[in-house]
Amino acid sequence: MDQKIYTVRELSHALRNTLESRFRAIRVEGELSGISAPSSGHLYFSLKEGNALIRCAWFRNRQKRGAIVPEEGMQVIADGQISVYESRGDLQLIVTDMQVSGEGALKLAFERLKRKLQAEGLFEPDTKRPLPAFPKTVGLLTSPGGAVLHDMLVTMNRRFPMVRVILYPVPVQGDSAPPEIARMLDIASRRNEVDVIVVARGGGSAEDLQMFNDEEVARAIFRCGIPVISAVGHEIDFSISDFVADHRAPTPTAAAELVTADGSRVRERIRHLSVRLEDLVQRASQQRQQTLDYLSARLARPDHRLRLQQQSRIHLTHRLSARIQRDIESRRIRLNTAISSLRIHSPSSRVDLLRQRADHCRTALDRAMSGHLAERAGQVERLHRAIEILGPSTTLNRGYAIAFDKDGAVIMSPSDVESGDPLDIRVAKGQIAATAK
C-alpha cells in the first residue's frame, strides 16, 4: 500500500485545520516574553513556562478597550485558539483576550490603586501628622483573638505599663474585613478617645493582606482625625495602608514599641531632671539670699543714703539753674537779633527807600524827556527849512513854471507830449491852460 506523500503546503494546511478544530477555544497560563509591538498595532510575544514556549499573536481588532498592557515577565492567562502560521510552519496561539493571573493580578491592582491615590495627594508628606511623644491612651485596631494583639499588649505592658489601651475589634481577613475596618476607623475618629491608633495585622500571603490594599480602608485612614500607624505584615510587606498612614511600623511589635516609651529610660530621665531641678532651686535660693543681704546692708544706714540724696539734689539744682540761665541768655540774644533784623527790613523803611528811588527816577525821566523833545523840535525845524528851500513853491517864486499833461503827470521832455495836447502850466501865482505847438 502506497503511503500518501504531502506537500509542505498541504501538511501545514492540514495541521492548521486539525489544531483549529481541536483547540477552538483554549486558555493558556504562562509568563510573557519577547514582546513586540510594531506600528500596525498588533502584538507579538511568547508565553513560557520553564523551557516550554509557545508563540502568540494578539491582533489589533481583538484587543478590547481597557485591556491590560503586556509587560515583560508578567504572569497572565491568555484566551484564544491554536493555529499554525503556514509561512514559517510555527505553532502559535491567536489571542482574543488576556488577564493577569495569580499574584500578578493582585500586584497590578495594587499599582493601579497606588497611582490613583498618589495622584490625589493621599501620600503627600505634608499631610502626615506627627506622633505624640508620650501618648496616654493608645487605640489598637486589630483582630481580638489573634496573636498580634497578645504580642502588642505584652510589649506595651513591659515598656510602659501606665499606658491605657482601647481595643477596636475588627476582622482582618475575608470579604467583610475592608468595610468593617473602615467603619471602625470612622468610629474611633468620632469618639476621639485615644492619642494614636495602630492598625495591625500579622504576616501572611499577598491574598491575606489584600484587605489593607483596599481603597475604602485607605480613604478611611486618610480622613481619620487621629494619627494612624500602619503595622501590617512583616518588614518586607508593603500595603496601601502603609503609604496613607501617618507612620509605618515594620511589624505590630515594632508599632507597640513606637507608641510606648521605655520605662527604664523614662525613670532615668525623671531622675536626671529631678537632680537638675534641685540644683536650679538651690542656686536660685542662694542668689536671692545674696540679693537680700545686699539690700539689708544698704538699709542699715538710712542717714548715709539720705545725705547722698541731698547732695544729688543740690547738684541737680545747680545744674538746672545754670541750664535755665543759659537758656534765657540764648533767648535774649536771639530776640535782639530778631529786633535788629526787623528794623532793617521794616516796611516803612523800605517804603521810604522806594519813594526816594521813585523821585530820583522821575527827575531823571523829566530831564531825559525834555532833552529828547528839544532835540526832536530842532530836527523838525531843520527839516521844515530844508523843505521850504527845496520845495517847488520856492522855485516857482523865482519865476519858474511846471508843465503837467492832461493826466496830471509832470512833463520832463518834449517827447512826453504831442502837438495839440492840452497842457496845464503852474506858476507862482496860479495856473495857465495852454496847448502844445
Short mmCIF file of N, CA, C and O in Angstrom, two decimals, residues 11 38 57 63 67 98 101 129 136 232 265 280 307 320 346 427:
data_model
loop_
_atom_site.label_atom_id
_atom_site.label_comp_id
_atom_site.label_asym_id
_atom_site.label_seq_id
_atom_site.Cartn_x
_atom_site.Cartn_y
_atom_site.Cartn_z
N LEU A 11 0.65 19.80 4.23
CA LEU A 11 0.85 19.39 5.62
C LEU A 11 0.57 20.56 6.57
O LEU A 11 -0.11 20.41 7.59
N PRO A 38 4.78 46.35 16.79
CA PRO A 38 5.03 47.16 15.59
C PRO A 38 3.98 48.24 15.41
O PRO A 38 2.98 48.31 16.15
N ALA A 57 0.05 35.68 18.99
CA ALA A 57 -0.26 36.88 18.20
C ALA A 57 -1.58 37.45 18.70
O ALA A 57 -2.58 36.73 18.78
N GLN A 63 -8.11 43.31 20.39
CA GLN A 63 -7.75 43.97 21.65
C GLN A 63 -8.90 44.86 22.11
O GLN A 63 -9.23 45.85 21.47
N ALA A 67 -8.07 46.77 27.95
CA ALA A 67 -7.31 45.54 28.15
C ALA A 67 -5.97 45.85 28.80
O ALA A 67 -5.48 46.98 28.74
N MET A 98 -6.84 38.67 27.39
CA MET A 98 -5.75 38.31 28.28
C MET A 98 -5.95 39.05 29.61
O MET A 98 -6.40 40.20 29.63
N SER A 101 -2.77 36.92 36.01
CA SER A 101 -3.15 35.75 36.82
C SER A 101 -2.45 35.78 38.16
O SER A 101 -1.38 36.37 38.31
N ARG A 129 0.79 63.55 60.00
CA ARG A 129 0.77 64.19 61.31
C ARG A 129 1.83 63.58 62.22
O ARG A 129 2.07 62.36 62.16
N LYS A 136 -1.04 58.98 76.18
CA LYS A 136 -1.64 58.42 77.40
C LYS A 136 -2.57 57.25 77.07
O LYS A 136 -2.67 56.31 77.86
N VAL A 232 1.26 46.35 59.31
CA VAL A 232 0.63 45.23 58.60
C VAL A 232 1.72 44.31 58.07
O VAL A 232 2.62 44.74 57.33
N ARG A 265 14.14 54.11 80.71
CA ARG A 265 14.69 55.37 80.25
C ARG A 265 13.90 56.55 80.79
O ARG A 265 14.47 57.60 81.11
N LEU A 280 18.94 73.76 90.37
CA LEU A 280 18.45 75.09 89.99
C LEU A 280 17.77 75.80 91.15
O LEU A 280 17.97 77.01 91.36
N ARG A 307 21.83 111.53 103.02
CA ARG A 307 22.84 112.53 102.71
C ARG A 307 23.25 112.48 101.24
O ARG A 307 23.41 113.53 100.60
N LEU A 320 20.34 122.67 87.04
CA LEU A 320 19.10 123.18 86.47
C LEU A 320 19.12 124.69 86.37
O LEU A 320 18.70 125.28 85.36
N SER A 346 12.06 146.67 57.98
CA SER A 346 10.76 147.24 58.30
C SER A 346 10.07 147.74 57.03
O SER A 346 10.73 148.33 56.15
N VAL A 427 2.31 178.32 -12.25
CA VAL A 427 3.27 179.38 -11.93
C VAL A 427 3.07 179.77 -10.49
O VAL A 427 2.20 179.22 -9.81
#
